[in-house]
Amino acid sequence: MANKSLNKDRRAVINDIRKKQGRAERVRGAAIIGVCLVIAVLMVGAAAWKPITGFFKQSKYDDVALQDIGKSAKAAGCQKVTEAAANGSSEHLETGTEQTYTTAPPAFGPHWNEANVAPADMSRKFYTPEDRPDLEALVHNLEHGYTIVWYDETVTEDELDELRAIGQKFSGTSNFRYKFIAAPWTAADAKETAVAGDKKTEFPAGTHIAMTHWYADPANPTEASTQKGVFQYCEGVSGEAVKDFMQKYPYTDTPEPQAM
C-alpha cells in the first residue's frame, strides 16, 4: 500500500511539472508571436512613413491658389513673352525618328504620332528626367493645345515641389483648359537641339524655367502662316506667371484644340 501511495504521489508531481512546463511553453510561444507582430507592424510603418510624409508635403498646397504657388512673376524674374514663326503642323514622323528642334525648348515642329506614345497622356502633369516622354512626343502635345513648363537641371527641390503642386491644380482629363505638363529640359536635350543663327540650345542666361505654347489662329487653325511658337522664360517658379500665360494662350488657339 505504501508503494502504491508513493507511486501516486510521484505521478501527481510529474503531472504538475508537465502542466507547469506546458503553461510556460505557451507563454513563451505567445511572447514570441507578440514580438514578431510588433516587428512586422514597425516594418510596415517604416515602409509607409516615407510615402505618407511625401503626401503631406505635397498636400500643403491644396488650399493655396495657383497664382500664390512659388514667386510672383516679377520676383521670379519672368521675361517678356517672345514669339517665332512655327512649322511642322500635322507633320508626323515615324515613332523613333529623331527630330532636331531649333529652339530651346521646342514650341512647335514635326513630331511623333502613335497611340500610347504620342501625344503624352493628359493624366500626367509632371515628369522627371527618368520618365519624361521624348521631345518628339511632347511636341505633339503642344500641337493639341498644351502648355508645357520646362525646368532645367539647376532647379531646387523646393521648386520641384512647386511645379508638382502647379500640376495638381490642373489634374484630370475632362477639362481641356487643364492641358498642362511640367517636364525637364536636360543637357542631352540641349546637345540634340540645333544651333541656327542666333537660336540657342540653352535657356537664356540666368533663367531655369520656360513656358511654351503652339499658337494658331482660332478662326483658321490649319493655316500655317498664322502659327507661332510662344515662349516665356523665368528665373524661378511662378504660379502667377503660369496662370497669366495659360489665360493669354489657351488651348483653343492651337492647331488641334479638340484633340486629347
mmCIF file of C-alpha atoms in Angstrom:
data_model
loop_
_atom_site.group_PDB
_atom_site.id
_atom_site.type_symbol
_atom_site.label_atom_id
_atom_site.label_comp_id
_atom_site.label_asym_id
_atom_site.label_seq_id
_atom_site.Cartn_x
_atom_site.Cartn_y
_atom_site.Cartn_z
ATOM 1 C CA MET A 1 0.000 0.000 0.000
ATOM 2 C CA ALA A 2 2.830 2.336 0.821
ATOM 3 C CA ASN A 3 4.383 1.732 -2.629
ATOM 4 C CA LYS A 4 1.098 2.469 -4.395
ATOM 5 C CA SER A 5 0.675 5.698 -2.454
ATOM 6 C CA LEU A 6 4.252 6.676 -3.242
ATOM 7 C CA ASN A 7 3.782 5.995 -6.971
ATOM 8 C CA LYS A 8 0.576 8.000 -6.972
ATOM 9 C CA ASP A 9 2.304 10.945 -5.354
ATOM 10 C CA ARG A 10 5.115 10.721 -7.902
ATOM 11 C CA ARG A 11 2.671 10.745 -10.813
ATOM 12 C CA ALA A 12 0.894 13.754 -9.316
ATOM 13 C CA VAL A 13 4.197 15.602 -9.031
ATOM 14 C CA ILE A 14 5.184 14.659 -12.597
ATOM 15 C CA ASN A 15 1.788 15.739 -13.972
ATOM 16 C CA ASP A 16 2.052 19.009 -12.106
ATOM 17 C CA ILE A 17 5.513 19.606 -13.543
ATOM 18 C CA ARG A 18 4.273 18.820 -17.053
ATOM 19 C CA LYS A 19 1.354 21.218 -16.633
ATOM 20 C CA LYS A 20 3.688 23.965 -15.485
ATOM 21 C CA GLN A 21 6.038 23.271 -18.406
ATOM 22 C CA GLY A 22 3.119 23.396 -20.836
ATOM 23 C CA ARG A 23 1.948 26.714 -19.460
ATOM 24 C CA ALA A 24 5.469 28.091 -19.664
ATOM 25 C CA GLU A 25 5.844 26.955 -23.262
ATOM 26 C CA ARG A 26 2.514 28.537 -24.193
ATOM 27 C CA VAL A 27 3.561 31.788 -22.542
ATOM 28 C CA ARG A 28 6.899 31.726 -24.398
ATOM 29 C CA GLY A 29 5.100 30.984 -27.701
ATOM 30 C CA ALA A 30 2.660 33.849 -27.176
ATOM 31 C CA ALA A 31 5.544 36.172 -26.333
ATOM 32 C CA ILE A 32 7.418 35.189 -29.483
ATOM 33 C CA ILE A 33 4.301 35.749 -31.620
ATOM 34 C CA GLY A 34 3.745 39.109 -29.943
ATOM 35 C CA VAL A 35 7.312 40.224 -30.635
ATOM 36 C CA CYS A 36 7.000 39.122 -34.268
ATOM 37 C CA LEU A 37 3.779 41.082 -34.655
ATOM 38 C CA VAL A 38 5.368 44.190 -33.169
ATOM 39 C CA ILE A 39 8.339 43.877 -35.544
ATOM 40 C CA ALA A 40 6.009 43.398 -38.526
ATOM 41 C CA VAL A 41 3.969 46.472 -37.588
ATOM 42 C CA LEU A 42 7.146 48.551 -37.214
ATOM 43 C CA MET A 43 8.434 47.375 -40.604
ATOM 44 C CA VAL A 44 5.158 48.194 -42.344
ATOM 45 C CA GLY A 45 5.016 51.536 -40.572
ATOM 46 C CA ALA A 46 8.569 52.397 -41.607
ATOM 47 C CA ALA A 47 7.841 51.484 -45.231
ATOM 48 C CA ALA A 48 4.685 53.565 -45.252
ATOM 49 C CA TRP A 49 6.160 56.579 -43.462
ATOM 50 C CA LYS A 50 8.057 57.998 -46.418
ATOM 51 C CA PRO A 51 5.088 57.936 -48.851
ATOM 52 C CA ILE A 52 2.826 59.351 -46.154
ATOM 53 C CA THR A 53 5.186 62.200 -45.320
ATOM 54 C CA GLY A 54 5.659 62.811 -49.046
ATOM 55 C CA PHE A 55 1.913 63.025 -49.487
ATOM 56 C CA PHE A 56 1.524 65.589 -46.744
ATOM 57 C CA LYS A 57 4.474 67.547 -48.094
ATOM 58 C CA GLN A 58 2.692 67.910 -51.427
ATOM 59 C CA SER A 59 -0.765 68.462 -49.945
ATOM 60 C CA LYS A 60 0.358 71.636 -48.179
ATOM 61 C CA TYR A 61 -0.543 73.398 -51.440
ATOM 62 C CA ASP A 62 -4.113 72.084 -51.513
ATOM 63 C CA ASP A 63 -5.510 75.324 -50.116
ATOM 64 C CA VAL A 64 -3.050 77.568 -51.949
ATOM 65 C CA ALA A 65 -4.307 79.292 -55.107
ATOM 66 C CA LEU A 66 -2.386 78.669 -58.322
ATOM 67 C CA GLN A 67 -1.154 82.251 -58.519
ATOM 68 C CA ASP A 68 0.241 82.024 -54.979
ATOM 69 C CA ILE A 69 2.476 78.997 -55.606
ATOM 70 C CA GLY A 70 6.137 79.926 -55.917
ATOM 71 C CA LYS A 71 7.015 83.549 -56.522
ATOM 72 C CA SER A 72 5.205 86.367 -58.260
ATOM 73 C CA ALA A 73 6.018 86.753 -61.937
ATOM 74 C CA LYS A 74 8.169 89.773 -61.143
ATOM 75 C CA ALA A 75 10.009 88.144 -58.244
ATOM 76 C CA ALA A 76 10.601 85.027 -60.378
ATOM 77 C CA GLY A 77 12.316 87.175 -62.990
ATOM 78 C CA CYS A 78 9.913 86.245 -65.763
ATOM 79 C CA GLN A 79 10.895 87.830 -69.062
ATOM 80 C CA LYS A 80 8.605 89.209 -71.731
ATOM 81 C CA VAL A 81 6.824 86.695 -73.932
ATOM 82 C CA THR A 82 8.539 86.112 -77.277
ATOM 83 C CA GLU A 83 7.224 84.535 -80.482
ATOM 84 C CA ALA A 84 8.692 82.755 -83.502
ATOM 85 C CA ALA A 85 7.159 81.572 -86.764
ATOM 86 C CA ALA A 86 6.082 77.962 -86.401
ATOM 87 C CA ASN A 87 6.272 74.976 -88.710
ATOM 88 C CA GLY A 88 5.561 71.251 -88.568
ATOM 89 C CA SER A 89 1.783 71.248 -88.120
ATOM 90 C CA SER A 90 0.422 67.770 -88.935
ATOM 91 C CA GLU A 91 3.936 66.758 -89.978
ATOM 92 C CA HIS A 92 4.087 63.332 -88.417
ATOM 93 C CA LEU A 93 7.280 61.341 -88.108
ATOM 94 C CA GLU A 94 7.609 57.600 -87.698
ATOM 95 C CA THR A 95 7.897 56.913 -83.986
ATOM 96 C CA GLY A 96 11.554 56.606 -83.042
ATOM 97 C CA THR A 97 12.738 59.031 -85.699
ATOM 98 C CA GLU A 98 14.832 61.739 -84.058
ATOM 99 C CA GLN A 99 13.925 65.326 -84.857
ATOM 100 C CA THR A 100 16.262 68.263 -84.398
ATOM 101 C CA TYR A 101 14.473 71.295 -82.989
ATOM 102 C CA THR A 102 15.806 74.804 -83.382
ATOM 103 C CA THR A 103 14.590 76.330 -80.125
ATOM 104 C CA ALA A 104 15.313 75.510 -76.510
ATOM 105 C CA PRO A 105 12.849 74.214 -75.551
ATOM 106 C CA PRO A 106 10.643 73.463 -78.597
ATOM 107 C CA ALA A 107 7.238 75.070 -79.063
ATOM 108 C CA PHE A 108 6.473 73.552 -82.483
ATOM 109 C CA GLY A 109 7.845 71.276 -85.174
ATOM 110 C CA PRO A 110 7.499 67.799 -86.708
ATOM 111 C CA HIS A 111 6.559 65.172 -84.148
ATOM 112 C CA TRP A 112 5.625 61.562 -83.490
ATOM 113 C CA ASN A 113 2.078 60.293 -83.918
ATOM 114 C CA GLU A 114 1.411 56.877 -82.440
ATOM 115 C CA ALA A 115 -1.161 55.654 -79.924
ATOM 116 C CA ASN A 116 0.221 55.169 -76.393
ATOM 117 C CA VAL A 117 3.379 57.075 -77.359
ATOM 118 C CA ALA A 118 2.429 60.487 -78.678
ATOM 119 C CA PRO A 119 0.967 62.704 -77.543
ATOM 120 C CA ALA A 120 1.649 62.001 -73.878
ATOM 121 C CA ASP A 121 -1.396 61.120 -71.793
ATOM 122 C CA MET A 122 -3.265 64.085 -70.330
ATOM 123 C CA SER A 123 -3.489 62.395 -66.936
ATOM 124 C CA ARG A 124 0.211 63.007 -66.275
ATOM 125 C CA LYS A 125 1.035 66.585 -65.269
ATOM 126 C CA PHE A 126 4.600 66.255 -64.012
ATOM 127 C CA TYR A 127 7.609 64.328 -65.317
ATOM 128 C CA THR A 128 11.140 63.696 -64.080
ATOM 129 C CA PRO A 129 14.232 63.122 -66.238
ATOM 130 C CA GLU A 130 13.784 59.386 -65.618
ATOM 131 C CA ASP A 131 10.250 59.077 -67.017
ATOM 132 C CA ARG A 132 9.769 62.034 -69.351
ATOM 133 C CA PRO A 133 8.477 61.267 -72.864
ATOM 134 C CA ASP A 134 10.730 62.095 -75.806
ATOM 135 C CA LEU A 135 10.678 65.630 -77.179
ATOM 136 C CA GLU A 136 9.062 64.360 -80.384
ATOM 137 C CA ALA A 137 6.112 63.099 -78.328
ATOM 138 C CA LEU A 138 5.720 66.256 -76.249
ATOM 139 C CA VAL A 139 5.728 68.498 -79.324
ATOM 140 C CA HIS A 140 2.586 66.642 -80.390
ATOM 141 C CA ASN A 141 1.055 67.696 -77.060
ATOM 142 C CA LEU A 142 1.882 71.292 -77.932
ATOM 143 C CA GLU A 143 0.061 70.918 -81.257
ATOM 144 C CA HIS A 144 -3.000 69.774 -79.277
ATOM 145 C CA GLY A 145 -3.018 72.893 -77.120
ATOM 146 C CA TYR A 146 -0.908 72.000 -74.109
ATOM 147 C CA THR A 147 1.190 74.475 -72.213
ATOM 148 C CA ILE A 148 4.474 72.855 -71.248
ATOM 149 C CA VAL A 149 6.502 74.281 -68.399
ATOM 150 C CA TRP A 150 10.088 73.103 -68.778
ATOM 151 C CA TYR A 151 12.620 73.151 -65.948
ATOM 152 C CA ASP A 152 16.369 72.745 -66.315
ATOM 153 C CA GLU A 153 18.749 70.696 -64.180
ATOM 154 C CA THR A 154 19.561 73.520 -61.756
ATOM 155 C CA VAL A 155 16.131 73.796 -60.112
ATOM 156 C CA THR A 156 15.928 73.151 -56.377
ATOM 157 C CA GLU A 157 13.866 70.517 -54.562
ATOM 158 C CA ASP A 158 11.532 73.261 -53.327
ATOM 159 C CA GLU A 159 10.982 74.421 -56.905
ATOM 160 C CA LEU A 160 10.224 70.861 -57.987
ATOM 161 C CA ASP A 161 7.622 70.649 -55.220
ATOM 162 C CA GLU A 162 6.114 73.895 -56.501
ATOM 163 C CA LEU A 163 5.953 72.550 -60.057
ATOM 164 C CA ARG A 164 4.265 69.370 -58.825
ATOM 165 C CA ALA A 165 1.772 71.497 -56.906
ATOM 166 C CA ILE A 166 1.047 73.588 -60.008
ATOM 167 C CA GLY A 167 0.463 70.383 -61.950
ATOM 168 C CA GLN A 168 -2.033 69.238 -59.316
ATOM 169 C CA LYS A 169 -4.069 72.379 -59.954
ATOM 170 C CA PHE A 170 -4.647 71.047 -63.494
ATOM 171 C CA SER A 171 -5.446 67.445 -62.561
ATOM 172 C CA GLY A 172 -7.895 65.426 -64.600
ATOM 173 C CA THR A 173 -8.606 64.733 -68.262
ATOM 174 C CA SER A 174 -12.108 66.109 -68.819
ATOM 175 C CA ASN A 175 -11.364 69.842 -68.823
ATOM 176 C CA PHE A 176 -9.262 70.733 -71.869
ATOM 177 C CA ARG A 177 -8.316 74.024 -70.217
ATOM 178 C CA TYR A 178 -6.165 71.824 -67.976
ATOM 179 C CA LYS A 179 -3.847 70.755 -70.801
ATOM 180 C CA PHE A 180 -0.690 71.250 -68.789
ATOM 181 C CA ILE A 181 2.604 69.405 -68.421
ATOM 182 C CA ALA A 182 5.725 70.182 -66.380
ATOM 183 C CA ALA A 183 8.761 68.431 -67.859
ATOM 184 C CA PRO A 184 12.560 68.571 -67.553
ATOM 185 C CA TRP A 185 14.898 70.097 -70.117
ATOM 186 C CA THR A 186 18.167 68.190 -69.878
ATOM 187 C CA ALA A 187 21.741 68.652 -71.022
ATOM 188 C CA ALA A 188 21.120 65.848 -73.520
ATOM 189 C CA ASP A 189 18.229 67.844 -74.995
ATOM 190 C CA ALA A 190 20.491 70.862 -75.390
ATOM 191 C CA LYS A 191 23.074 68.796 -77.267
ATOM 192 C CA GLU A 192 20.446 67.468 -79.658
ATOM 193 C CA THR A 193 18.983 70.907 -80.389
ATOM 194 C CA ALA A 194 20.294 72.628 -83.493
ATOM 195 C CA VAL A 195 22.158 75.893 -83.411
ATOM 196 C CA ALA A 196 20.712 78.040 -86.179
ATOM 197 C CA GLY A 197 21.743 81.680 -86.401
ATOM 198 C CA ASP A 198 21.064 83.332 -83.066
ATOM 199 C CA LYS A 199 18.967 80.430 -81.785
ATOM 200 C CA LYS A 200 20.484 78.810 -78.725
ATOM 201 C CA THR A 201 20.428 75.334 -77.265
ATOM 202 C CA GLU A 202 20.067 76.517 -73.685
ATOM 203 C CA PHE A 203 17.714 78.795 -71.778
ATOM 204 C CA PRO A 204 18.702 82.476 -71.657
ATOM 205 C CA ALA A 205 21.356 83.203 -69.050
ATOM 206 C CA GLY A 206 20.022 83.139 -65.509
ATOM 207 C CA THR A 207 16.696 81.511 -66.387
ATOM 208 C CA HIS A 208 15.747 77.987 -65.365
ATOM 209 C CA ILE A 209 12.043 77.765 -66.265
ATOM 210 C CA ALA A 210 10.471 78.046 -69.717
ATOM 211 C CA MET A 211 6.826 78.004 -70.824
ATOM 212 C CA THR A 212 5.967 77.098 -74.418
ATOM 213 C CA HIS A 213 2.776 77.113 -76.477
ATOM 214 C CA TRP A 214 1.973 76.429 -80.135
ATOM 215 C CA TYR A 215 -0.313 79.227 -81.347
ATOM 216 C CA ALA A 216 -2.695 79.098 -84.319
ATOM 217 C CA ASP A 217 -5.478 81.444 -85.382
ATOM 218 C CA PRO A 218 -8.699 80.019 -83.848
ATOM 219 C CA ALA A 219 -10.641 81.136 -86.922
ATOM 220 C CA ASN A 220 -8.369 79.132 -89.226
ATOM 221 C CA PRO A 221 -6.159 76.843 -87.141
ATOM 222 C CA THR A 222 -4.791 74.844 -90.066
ATOM 223 C CA GLU A 223 -3.385 77.934 -91.809
ATOM 224 C CA ALA A 224 0.362 77.513 -91.359
ATOM 225 C CA SER A 225 1.152 81.193 -91.917
ATOM 226 C CA THR A 226 -0.689 82.169 -88.705
ATOM 227 C CA GLN A 227 1.077 79.685 -86.475
ATOM 228 C CA LYS A 228 3.683 80.783 -83.963
ATOM 229 C CA GLY A 229 5.746 79.341 -81.178
ATOM 230 C CA VAL A 230 5.282 81.253 -77.938
ATOM 231 C CA PHE A 231 7.970 81.329 -75.230
ATOM 232 C CA GLN A 232 8.384 82.831 -71.784
ATOM 233 C CA TYR A 233 11.462 82.297 -69.612
ATOM 234 C CA CYS A 234 11.717 82.780 -65.842
ATOM 235 C CA GLU A 235 14.467 82.585 -63.258
ATOM 236 C CA GLY A 236 12.229 80.671 -60.842
ATOM 237 C CA VAL A 237 8.823 79.048 -60.463
ATOM 238 C CA SER A 238 5.797 81.327 -60.568
ATOM 239 C CA GLY A 239 2.223 80.087 -60.393
ATOM 240 C CA GLU A 240 1.144 83.610 -61.235
ATOM 241 C CA ALA A 241 3.143 83.569 -64.474
ATOM 242 C CA VAL A 242 1.754 80.139 -65.410
ATOM 243 C CA LYS A 243 -1.806 81.333 -64.831
ATOM 244 C CA ASP A 244 -1.294 84.500 -66.877
ATOM 245 C CA PHE A 245 0.429 82.608 -69.705
ATOM 246 C CA MET A 246 -2.314 79.984 -69.965
ATOM 247 C CA GLN A 247 -5.057 82.586 -69.887
ATOM 248 C CA LYS A 248 -3.399 84.586 -72.638
ATOM 249 C CA TYR A 249 -2.633 81.478 -74.707
ATOM 250 C CA PRO A 250 -5.426 78.942 -74.098
ATOM 251 C CA TYR A 251 -5.722 75.526 -75.698
ATOM 252 C CA THR A 252 -8.359 76.916 -78.080
ATOM 253 C CA ASP A 253 -5.823 78.871 -80.154
ATOM 254 C CA THR A 254 -3.726 75.916 -81.280
ATOM 255 C CA PRO A 255 -3.652 73.780 -84.451
ATOM 256 C CA GLU A 256 -5.675 70.889 -82.980
ATOM 257 C CA PRO A 257 -7.506 72.143 -79.877
ATOM 258 C CA GLN A 258 -10.160 69.401 -79.735
ATOM 259 C CA ALA A 259 -7.685 66.513 -79.741
ATOM 260 C CA MET A 260 -6.776 64.970 -76.408
#
